[in-house]
Amino acid sequence: MTSLGGRASSWAKQGRAWAYKRSGMVLAVVAAGIIVALPLAAIFLHLPQNPLQPDVESMALAPNSVHWFGTDGNGMDVFSRTIESARLDLPISLAATAIALVIGVPLGLFATTGVAGEAIMRVVDAFAALPIIVIAVVSIQLMGGGATDVILAIALVAAPRFVRLSRAAAISLRSSRYVEAAVAIGCSPIRVAFNHIFRNAYGVILVQATLTTAGALSTIAALNFLGVGVKPPQPSWGAMIEDGVSMLIRGQWWAVAFPALALLLVIGSLNIIAGAIEDKMERVEHTR
Amino acid sequence: MPLLELVELTKIFRTPHGEARAVDGITLSVEAGETLGIIGESGSGKSTLGRLILRLTEPDSGSVVIEGQDVLALGRGELRRKRRHWQIVFQEPFASLNPRLTIRQIVEEPLIVARMGDRAERRLRVLATLEEVGLSADFMDRRPANLSGGQQQRVGIARALVTNPSLVVLDEPTSSLDLTIRASILRTLARLRASRGLTYVFISHDIETVRHFCSTVAVMHRGKIVEVGPTRDVLIAPQHPYTQSLISAALPVVPYSAAVGTTNSQGQTS
Ligand SMILES: Nc1ncnc2c1ncn2[C@@H]1O[C@H](COP(=O)(O)OP(=O)(O)OP(=O)(O)O)[C@@H](O)[C@H]1O
Ligand SMILES: [Mg+2]
């Protein structure tokens, strides 16, 4: 027999759990909205100023009614450039991460044994030993230098980490009882890899994916700084921050602050989305 | 023709610390409908033998023939297609169930893999099999973590039986469970054996369970079968000193027949 008080408190508990669950979901939806809305805004909205137009008359202006986020050292409108950056920054980072996942995860899941597995890991180790930026610059130079090349270069650099993560998961789970059971009922190696191993490992892989996307944003900036990939005056958040740093000494914070905020907003959103997915999987596992 | 025939089956594990002759030249045969008990102390090679029978581990030498089929001659794909006929239930019920899948997904997977039936037919079959092992339809959408140990093992049994196999290896299916649950699982297994005409290889380290559940028993010691024969003969008049020591070491806490019900001399529970 449950006492009335006991039942009420259990309701309260359930209510709190529900609210928590809801708030997590709402937050994740908002975060996903931001990630989608930013590049769409850059593409479809009419920006208040031309983001690519320098103006010697209005260099380094503080935020005002015409230039909402102020102007940078070349007199370009910081607000318009912050939004415009999303046009390339986000699709490039997300696409690069997606490609890295698609290449890296299957390789990792299957590179656990045999000569082929051995060979794959040699290549992965060799890649990991080189500085990321070197690989990116070289591959972009070899390929030409458009946005697709930047995507491929970043994907190439990021893929080895996915190979390693999924390989580690595959090796540790391969000896688990339920993987043995899956083999015993006649599952093919592909089915075992995806239905049983990947399904139990994608939390870590997902976290790596958000890190990779965030990392891609700074790689784009670094490439830009080296004069490859996204070419000035086309803006990217990373490049805007690089350029704006010199203005900080004179107390002109806005050229750095707004792109940095945008970057934080995006990285934060990615983390929230990853957290929500992980959380959902946990709940699925422990409740019904 | 025996349903299962092992000849000189050998598996040696080579580790940095030396080699373990886990299964050392075992020759055995099991007739259809029979239940062969494999008994022996921990580390005697029972689980390895069970895995070798189903080729979940590759032997170093010897042969395994099930229903006239040389198991070791099968190619990878052929072996996978045959697996639906030869199944296994593991000792650790929770560990053997993928925590991310629902009970329905777990029990349905063997059917999907064997391409048996369409969605609707598979669903019905999963339901029927769950019912056969004593689980209601309510369990379909639950996940392993929300089941008791006994219920988890019933899911393991349902997964093994859903494709209607002829041979089932039971690797200590009840040793991690409470005494009362153990008895009820054994009753279920005995009922399924009778209704489906199953052949079991029943691995255990518990003499009392084997005494009541198995028609034949093989005693394993350091990878070898030291004694094999009808359960009654082996357990009443053991010939080998190792068997004698096993029997004298085993003192039942609760008389098994009291917990499970009456049994006849063939070890079939009624
Ligand atoms: N994968 C492996 N690698 C190395 N040695 C192994 C492996 N599997 C089993 N062994 C060794 O083989 C021997 C037999 O092990 P096995 O698991 O078959 O025994 P068992 O009779 O099932 O024991 P238990 O009653 O504890 O389950 C043991 O000495 C064990 O250490
Ligand atoms: Mg064992």
PDB file of C-alpha atoms in Angstrom, chain B residues 38-258:
ATOM      1  CA  ILE B  38      29.214 -32.168 -19.214  1.00  0.00           C
ATOM      2  CA  ILE B  39      30.453 -31.892 -15.702  1.00  0.00           C
ATOM      3  CA  GLY B  40      33.786 -30.846 -14.276  1.00  0.00           C
ATOM      4  CA  GLU B  41      35.437 -28.295 -12.056  1.00  0.00           C
ATOM      5  CA  SER B  42      36.158 -24.713 -13.054  1.00  0.00           C
ATOM      6  CA  GLY B  43      38.783 -24.474 -15.780  1.00  0.00           C
ATOM      7  CA  SER B  44      38.367 -28.067 -16.902  1.00  0.00           C
ATOM      8  CA  GLY B  45      37.489 -26.886 -20.414  1.00  0.00           C
ATOM      9  CA  LYS B  46      33.682 -27.250 -20.460  1.00  0.00           C
ATOM     10  CA  SER B  47      32.894 -23.868 -22.005  1.00  0.00           C
ATOM     11  CA  THR B  48      35.658 -24.279 -24.540  1.00  0.00           C
ATOM     12  CA  LEU B  49      34.151 -27.622 -25.536  1.00  0.00           C
ATOM     13  CA  GLY B  50      30.729 -25.979 -25.902  1.00  0.00           C
ATOM     14  CA  ARG B  51      32.183 -23.278 -28.140  1.00  0.00           C
ATOM     15  CA  LEU B  52      34.085 -25.799 -30.213  1.00  0.00           C
ATOM     16  CA  ILE B  53      30.895 -27.781 -30.868  1.00  0.00           C
ATOM     17  CA  LEU B  54      29.291 -24.668 -32.378  1.00  0.00           C
ATOM     18  CA  ARG B  55      32.539 -23.522 -33.963  1.00  0.00           C
ATOM     19  CA  LEU B  56      32.541 -20.284 -32.020  1.00  0.00           C
ATOM     20  CA  THR B  57      36.171 -21.201 -31.437  1.00  0.00           C
ATOM     21  CA  GLU B  58      38.288 -22.909 -34.089  1.00  0.00           C
ATOM     22  CA  PRO B  59      39.763 -26.208 -32.903  1.00  0.00           C
ATOM     23  CA  ASP B  60      43.409 -27.135 -33.438  1.00  0.00           C
ATOM     24  CA  SER B  61      42.462 -30.607 -34.600  1.00  0.00           C
ATOM     25  CA  GLY B  62      39.691 -33.165 -34.592  1.00  0.00           C
ATOM     26  CA  SER B  63      36.232 -33.120 -36.100  1.00  0.00           C
ATOM     27  CA  VAL B  64      32.696 -32.020 -35.258  1.00  0.00           C
ATOM     28  CA  VAL B  65      29.762 -33.583 -37.123  1.00  0.00           C
ATOM     29  CA  ILE B  66      26.210 -32.393 -36.424  1.00  0.00           C
ATOM     30  CA  GLU B  67      23.282 -34.032 -38.214  1.00  0.00           C
ATOM     31  CA  GLY B  68      25.712 -35.595 -40.666  1.00  0.00           C
ATOM     32  CA  GLN B  69      27.259 -32.224 -41.462  1.00  0.00           C
ATOM     33  CA  ASP B  70      30.996 -31.799 -40.993  1.00  0.00           C
ATOM     34  CA  VAL B  71      30.908 -28.427 -39.212  1.00  0.00           C
ATOM     35  CA  LEU B  72      34.583 -27.689 -39.768  1.00  0.00           C
ATOM     36  CA  ALA B  73      34.209 -28.171 -43.541  1.00  0.00           C
ATOM     37  CA  LEU B  74      31.648 -25.363 -43.813  1.00  0.00           C
ATOM     38  CA  GLY B  75      32.638 -22.053 -45.380  1.00  0.00           C
ATOM     39  CA  ARG B  76      32.016 -18.833 -43.423  1.00  0.00           C
ATOM     40  CA  GLY B  77      28.722 -18.064 -45.145  1.00  0.00           C
ATOM     41  CA  GLU B  78      27.488 -21.655 -45.033  1.00  0.00           C
ATOM     42  CA  LEU B  79      28.279 -21.830 -41.335  1.00  0.00           C
ATOM     43  CA  ARG B  80      26.285 -18.642 -40.682  1.00  0.00           C
ATOM     44  CA  ARG B  81      23.289 -20.069 -42.511  1.00  0.00           C
ATOM     45  CA  LYS B  82      23.494 -23.279 -40.490  1.00  0.00           C
ATOM     46  CA  ARG B  83      23.655 -21.543 -37.129  1.00  0.00           C
ATOM     47  CA  ARG B  84      19.896 -21.307 -36.766  1.00  0.00           C
ATOM     48  CA  HIS B  85      19.846 -25.095 -36.242  1.00  0.00           C
ATOM     49  CA  TRP B  86      22.553 -25.186 -33.582  1.00  0.00           C
ATOM     50  CA  GLN B  87      22.193 -22.758 -30.726  1.00  0.00           C
ATOM     51  CA  ILE B  88      23.712 -21.785 -27.392  1.00  0.00           C
ATOM     52  CA  VAL B  89      22.561 -20.288 -24.096  1.00  0.00           C
ATOM     53  CA  PHE B  90      25.257 -18.589 -22.046  1.00  0.00           C
ATOM     54  CA  GLN B  91      26.009 -18.590 -18.381  1.00  0.00           C
ATOM     55  CA  GLU B  92      25.839 -14.823 -17.810  1.00  0.00           C
ATOM     56  CA  PRO B  93      22.348 -13.847 -18.953  1.00  0.00           C
ATOM     57  CA  PHE B  94      22.751 -10.067 -18.733  1.00  0.00           C
ATOM     58  CA  ALA B  95      26.155  -9.957 -20.384  1.00  0.00           C
ATOM     59  CA  SER B  96      24.866 -12.016 -23.286  1.00  0.00           C
ATOM     60  CA  LEU B  97      22.109  -9.517 -24.144  1.00  0.00           C
ATOM     61  CA  ASN B  98      22.905  -6.311 -26.044  1.00  0.00           C
ATOM     62  CA  PRO B  99      21.845  -3.570 -23.576  1.00  0.00           C
ATOM     63  CA  ARG B 100      20.718  -1.230 -26.357  1.00  0.00           C
ATOM     64  CA  LEU B 101      18.198  -3.588 -27.890  1.00  0.00           C
ATOM     65  CA  THR B 102      14.649  -4.310 -26.779  1.00  0.00           C
ATOM     66  CA  ILE B 103      13.638  -7.845 -25.879  1.00  0.00           C
ATOM     67  CA  ARG B 104      11.693  -7.978 -29.107  1.00  0.00           C
ATOM     68  CA  GLN B 105      14.739  -6.940 -31.152  1.00  0.00           C
ATOM     69  CA  ILE B 106      16.919  -9.475 -29.353  1.00  0.00           C
ATOM     70  CA  VAL B 107      14.587 -12.402 -29.927  1.00  0.00           C
ATOM     71  CA  GLU B 108      13.729 -11.319 -33.465  1.00  0.00           C
ATOM     72  CA  GLU B 109      17.305 -10.981 -34.671  1.00  0.00           C
ATOM     73  CA  PRO B 110      17.948 -14.700 -35.297  1.00  0.00           C
ATOM     74  CA  LEU B 111      14.850 -14.734 -37.514  1.00  0.00           C
ATOM     75  CA  ILE B 112      15.994 -11.663 -39.449  1.00  0.00           C
ATOM     76  CA  VAL B 113      19.455 -13.115 -39.914  1.00  0.00           C
ATOM     77  CA  ALA B 114      18.014 -16.446 -41.097  1.00  0.00           C
ATOM     78  CA  ARG B 115      15.534 -14.582 -43.329  1.00  0.00           C
ATOM     79  CA  MET B 116      12.619 -16.362 -41.719  1.00  0.00           C
ATOM     80  CA  GLY B 117       9.171 -14.842 -42.264  1.00  0.00           C
ATOM     81  CA  ASP B 118       8.031 -11.278 -42.883  1.00  0.00           C
ATOM     82  CA  ARG B 119       7.607  -8.625 -40.200  1.00  0.00           C
ATOM     83  CA  ALA B 120       4.193  -9.782 -39.064  1.00  0.00           C
ATOM     84  CA  GLU B 121       5.155 -13.445 -38.998  1.00  0.00           C
ATOM     85  CA  ARG B 122       8.329 -12.699 -37.088  1.00  0.00           C
ATOM     86  CA  ARG B 123       6.395 -10.692 -34.528  1.00  0.00           C
ATOM     87  CA  LEU B 124       4.001 -13.556 -33.930  1.00  0.00           C
ATOM     88  CA  ARG B 125       6.836 -15.993 -33.653  1.00  0.00           C
ATOM     89  CA  VAL B 126       8.676 -13.811 -31.140  1.00  0.00           C
ATOM     90  CA  LEU B 127       5.502 -13.517 -29.082  1.00  0.00           C
ATOM     91  CA  ALA B 128       4.895 -17.259 -29.190  1.00  0.00           C
ATOM     92  CA  THR B 129       8.478 -18.064 -28.231  1.00  0.00           C
ATOM     93  CA  LEU B 130       8.476 -15.583 -25.372  1.00  0.00           C
ATOM     94  CA  GLU B 131       5.296 -17.171 -24.113  1.00  0.00           C
ATOM     95  CA  GLU B 132       6.860 -20.627 -24.381  1.00  0.00           C
ATOM     96  CA  VAL B 133       9.696 -19.544 -22.115  1.00  0.00           C
ATOM     97  CA  GLY B 134       7.298 -17.909 -19.684  1.00  0.00           C
ATOM     98  CA  LEU B 135       7.428 -14.219 -20.654  1.00  0.00           C
ATOM     99  CA  SER B 136       4.337 -12.190 -21.518  1.00  0.00           C
ATOM    100  CA  ALA B 137       3.952  -9.743 -24.403  1.00  0.00           C
ATOM    101  CA  ASP B 138       4.611  -6.905 -21.911  1.00  0.00           C
ATOM    102  CA  PHE B 139       8.300  -7.696 -22.151  1.00  0.00           C
ATOM    103  CA  MET B 140       8.562  -6.993 -25.881  1.00  0.00           C
ATOM    104  CA  ASP B 141       9.516  -3.321 -25.555  1.00  0.00           C
ATOM    105  CA  ARG B 142      11.596  -3.564 -22.408  1.00  0.00           C
ATOM    106  CA  ARG B 143      15.347  -3.675 -22.299  1.00  0.00           C
ATOM    107  CA  PRO B 144      17.595  -6.232 -20.579  1.00  0.00           C
ATOM    108  CA  ALA B 145      18.545  -3.908 -17.700  1.00  0.00           C
ATOM    109  CA  ASN B 146      14.937  -3.826 -16.523  1.00  0.00           C
ATOM    110  CA  LEU B 147      14.569  -7.571 -16.217  1.00  0.00           C
ATOM    111  CA  SER B 148      15.510  -9.855 -13.344  1.00  0.00           C
ATOM    112  CA  GLY B 149      18.273 -12.394 -13.841  1.00  0.00           C
ATOM    113  CA  GLY B 150      15.786 -15.181 -14.363  1.00  0.00           C
ATOM    114  CA  GLN B 151      13.826 -13.161 -16.910  1.00  0.00           C
ATOM    115  CA  GLN B 152      17.038 -12.257 -18.722  1.00  0.00           C
ATOM    116  CA  GLN B 153      17.931 -15.907 -18.993  1.00  0.00           C
ATOM    117  CA  ARG B 154      14.459 -16.671 -20.353  1.00  0.00           C
ATOM    118  CA  VAL B 155      15.155 -14.110 -23.059  1.00  0.00           C
ATOM    119  CA  GLY B 156      18.451 -15.879 -23.770  1.00  0.00           C
ATOM    120  CA  ILE B 157      16.572 -19.141 -24.093  1.00  0.00           C
ATOM    121  CA  ALA B 158      13.930 -17.579 -26.345  1.00  0.00           C
ATOM    122  CA  ARG B 159      16.661 -16.188 -28.590  1.00  0.00           C
ATOM    123  CA  ALA B 160      18.229 -19.636 -28.867  1.00  0.00           C
ATOM    124  CA  LEU B 161      14.925 -21.385 -29.589  1.00  0.00           C
ATOM    125  CA  VAL B 162      13.146 -18.907 -31.853  1.00  0.00           C
ATOM    126  CA  THR B 163      14.586 -20.406 -35.049  1.00  0.00           C
ATOM    127  CA  ASN B 164      13.556 -23.885 -33.944  1.00  0.00           C
ATOM    128  CA  PRO B 165      17.031 -25.438 -33.601  1.00  0.00           C
ATOM    129  CA  SER B 166      17.702 -29.156 -33.195  1.00  0.00           C
ATOM    130  CA  LEU B 167      20.754 -28.863 -30.923  1.00  0.00           C
ATOM    131  CA  VAL B 168      21.168 -26.450 -28.037  1.00  0.00           C
ATOM    132  CA  VAL B 169      24.324 -26.062 -25.972  1.00  0.00           C
ATOM    133  CA  LEU B 170      23.437 -24.845 -22.492  1.00  0.00           C
ATOM    134  CA  ASP B 171      26.571 -23.452 -20.857  1.00  0.00           C
ATOM    135  CA  GLU B 172      25.749 -23.348 -17.143  1.00  0.00           C
ATOM    136  CA  PRO B 173      22.419 -21.629 -17.889  1.00  0.00           C
ATOM    137  CA  THR B 174      21.362 -21.460 -14.250  1.00  0.00           C
ATOM    138  CA  SER B 175      24.571 -21.169 -12.269  1.00  0.00           C
ATOM    139  CA  SER B 176      24.273 -17.403 -11.785  1.00  0.00           C
ATOM    140  CA  LEU B 177      20.660 -17.600 -10.579  1.00  0.00           C
ATOM    141  CA  ASP B 178      18.936 -18.102  -7.211  1.00  0.00           C
ATOM    142  CA  LEU B 179      17.968 -21.600  -6.244  1.00  0.00           C
ATOM    143  CA  THR B 180      14.217 -21.199  -6.762  1.00  0.00           C
ATOM    144  CA  ILE B 181      14.620 -19.399 -10.082  1.00  0.00           C
ATOM    145  CA  ARG B 182      17.110 -22.050 -11.103  1.00  0.00           C
ATOM    146  CA  ALA B 183      14.526 -24.777 -10.568  1.00  0.00           C
ATOM    147  CA  SER B 184      11.911 -22.925 -12.551  1.00  0.00           C
ATOM    148  CA  ILE B 185      14.271 -22.298 -15.483  1.00  0.00           C
ATOM    149  CA  LEU B 186      15.227 -25.964 -15.495  1.00  0.00           C
ATOM    150  CA  ARG B 187      11.538 -26.902 -15.577  1.00  0.00           C
ATOM    151  CA  THR B 188      11.080 -24.633 -18.583  1.00  0.00           C
ATOM    152  CA  LEU B 189      14.070 -26.184 -20.333  1.00  0.00           C
ATOM    153  CA  ALA B 190      12.765 -29.680 -19.605  1.00  0.00           C
ATOM    154  CA  ARG B 191       9.314 -28.795 -20.922  1.00  0.00           C
ATOM    155  CA  LEU B 192      10.803 -27.353 -24.130  1.00  0.00           C
ATOM    156  CA  ARG B 193      12.949 -30.420 -24.560  1.00  0.00           C
ATOM    157  CA  ALA B 194       9.877 -32.629 -24.370  1.00  0.00           C
ATOM    158  CA  SER B 195       7.625 -30.485 -26.576  1.00  0.00           C
ATOM    159  CA  ARG B 196      10.213 -29.758 -29.260  1.00  0.00           C
ATOM    160  CA  GLY B 197      12.243 -32.948 -29.108  1.00  0.00           C
ATOM    161  CA  LEU B 198      15.424 -30.952 -28.458  1.00  0.00           C
ATOM    162  CA  THR B 199      18.880 -32.369 -28.011  1.00  0.00           C
ATOM    163  CA  TYR B 200      20.836 -30.611 -25.275  1.00  0.00           C
ATOM    164  CA  VAL B 201      24.469 -30.448 -24.320  1.00  0.00           C
ATOM    165  CA  PHE B 202      24.149 -29.301 -20.745  1.00  0.00           C
ATOM    166  CA  ILE B 203      27.307 -27.889 -19.183  1.00  0.00           C
ATOM    167  CA  SER B 204      27.321 -27.710 -15.417  1.00  0.00           C
ATOM    168  CA  HIS B 205      29.479 -28.015 -12.366  1.00  0.00           C
ATOM    169  CA  ASP B 206      26.530 -29.045 -10.217  1.00  0.00           C
ATOM    170  CA  ILE B 207      26.160 -32.800  -9.810  1.00  0.00           C
ATOM    171  CA  GLU B 208      22.617 -32.621  -8.473  1.00  0.00           C
ATOM    172  CA  THR B 209      21.345 -30.639 -11.459  1.00  0.00           C
ATOM    173  CA  VAL B 210      22.993 -33.030 -13.881  1.00  0.00           C
ATOM    174  CA  ARG B 211      21.644 -36.029 -12.004  1.00  0.00           C
ATOM    175  CA  HIS B 212      18.068 -34.922 -12.625  1.00  0.00           C
ATOM    176  CA  PHE B 213      18.378 -33.186 -15.946  1.00  0.00           C
ATOM    177  CA  CYS B 214      20.663 -35.337 -18.081  1.00  0.00           C
ATOM    178  CA  SER B 215      20.285 -38.807 -19.535  1.00  0.00           C
ATOM    179  CA  THR B 216      24.003 -39.192 -20.135  1.00  0.00           C
ATOM    180  CA  VAL B 217      26.910 -37.551 -18.406  1.00  0.00           C
ATOM    181  CA  ALA B 218      30.524 -36.981 -19.360  1.00  0.00           C
ATOM    182  CA  VAL B 219      32.988 -36.048 -16.653  1.00  0.00           C
ATOM    183  CA  MET B 220      35.663 -33.608 -17.754  1.00  0.00           C
ATOM    184  CA  HIS B 221      39.011 -33.114 -16.106  1.00  0.00           C
ATOM    185  CA  ARG B 222      41.838 -30.978 -17.501  1.00  0.00           C
ATOM    186  CA  GLY B 223      40.480 -31.020 -21.033  1.00  0.00           C
ATOM    187  CA  LYS B 224      39.821 -34.750 -21.129  1.00  0.00           C
ATOM    188  CA  ILE B 225      36.729 -36.874 -20.667  1.00  0.00           C
ATOM    189  CA  VAL B 226      37.615 -39.213 -17.827  1.00  0.00           C
ATOM    190  CA  GLU B 227      34.293 -41.024 -17.666  1.00  0.00           C
ATOM    191  CA  VAL B 228      31.117 -41.098 -19.727  1.00  0.00           C
ATOM    192  CA  GLY B 229      27.897 -43.133 -19.526  1.00  0.00           C
ATOM    193  CA  PRO B 230      24.250 -43.135 -18.468  1.00  0.00           C
ATOM    194  CA  THR B 231      23.821 -40.602 -15.643  1.00  0.00           C
ATOM    195  CA  ARG B 232      22.626 -43.146 -13.099  1.00  0.00           C
ATOM    196  CA  ASP B 233      25.539 -45.519 -13.657  1.00  0.00           C
ATOM    197  CA  VAL B 234      28.186 -42.815 -13.591  1.00  0.00           C
ATOM    198  CA  LEU B 235      26.835 -41.073 -10.515  1.00  0.00           C
ATOM    199  CA  ILE B 236      25.901 -44.186  -8.512  1.00  0.00           C
ATOM    200  CA  ALA B 237      28.949 -46.250  -9.323  1.00  0.00           C
ATOM    201  CA  PRO B 238      31.667 -43.873 -10.534  1.00  0.00           C
ATOM    202  CA  GLN B 239      34.663 -45.725 -11.936  1.00  0.00           C
ATOM    203  CA  HIS B 240      37.183 -42.923 -12.142  1.00  0.00           C
ATOM    204  CA  PRO B 241      38.726 -41.508  -8.968  1.00  0.00           C
ATOM    205  CA  TYR B 242      38.155 -37.929 -10.203  1.00  0.00           C
ATOM    206  CA  THR B 243      34.431 -38.589 -10.566  1.00  0.00           C
ATOM    207  CA  GLN B 244      34.383 -40.141  -7.111  1.00  0.00           C
ATOM    208  CA  SER B 245      36.011 -37.082  -5.609  1.00  0.00           C
ATOM    209  CA  LEU B 246      33.571 -34.773  -7.455  1.00  0.00           C
ATOM    210  CA  ILE B 247      30.603 -36.691  -6.084  1.00  0.00           C
ATOM    211  CA  SER B 248      31.833 -36.834  -2.544  1.00  0.00           C
ATOM    212  CA  ALA B 249      32.619 -33.117  -2.635  1.00  0.00           C
ATOM    213  CA  ALA B 250      29.094 -32.226  -3.734  1.00  0.00           C
ATOM    214  CA  LEU B 251      26.671 -31.967  -0.861  1.00  0.00           C
ATOM    215  CA  PRO B 252      23.287 -30.681  -2.053  1.00  0.00           C
ATOM    216  CA  VAL B 253      21.790 -27.817  -0.043  1.00  0.00           C
ATOM    217  CA  VAL B 254      18.228 -28.614  -1.082  1.00  0.00           C
ATOM    218  CA  PRO B 255      17.272 -31.976  -2.566  1.00  0.00           C
ATOM    219  CA  TYR B 256      16.897 -31.142  -6.216  1.00  0.00           C
ATOM    220  CA  SER B 257      13.858 -33.359  -6.812  1.00  0.00           C
ATOM    221  CA  ALA B 258      11.987 -31.488  -4.096  1.00  0.00           C
TER     222      ALA B 258
END
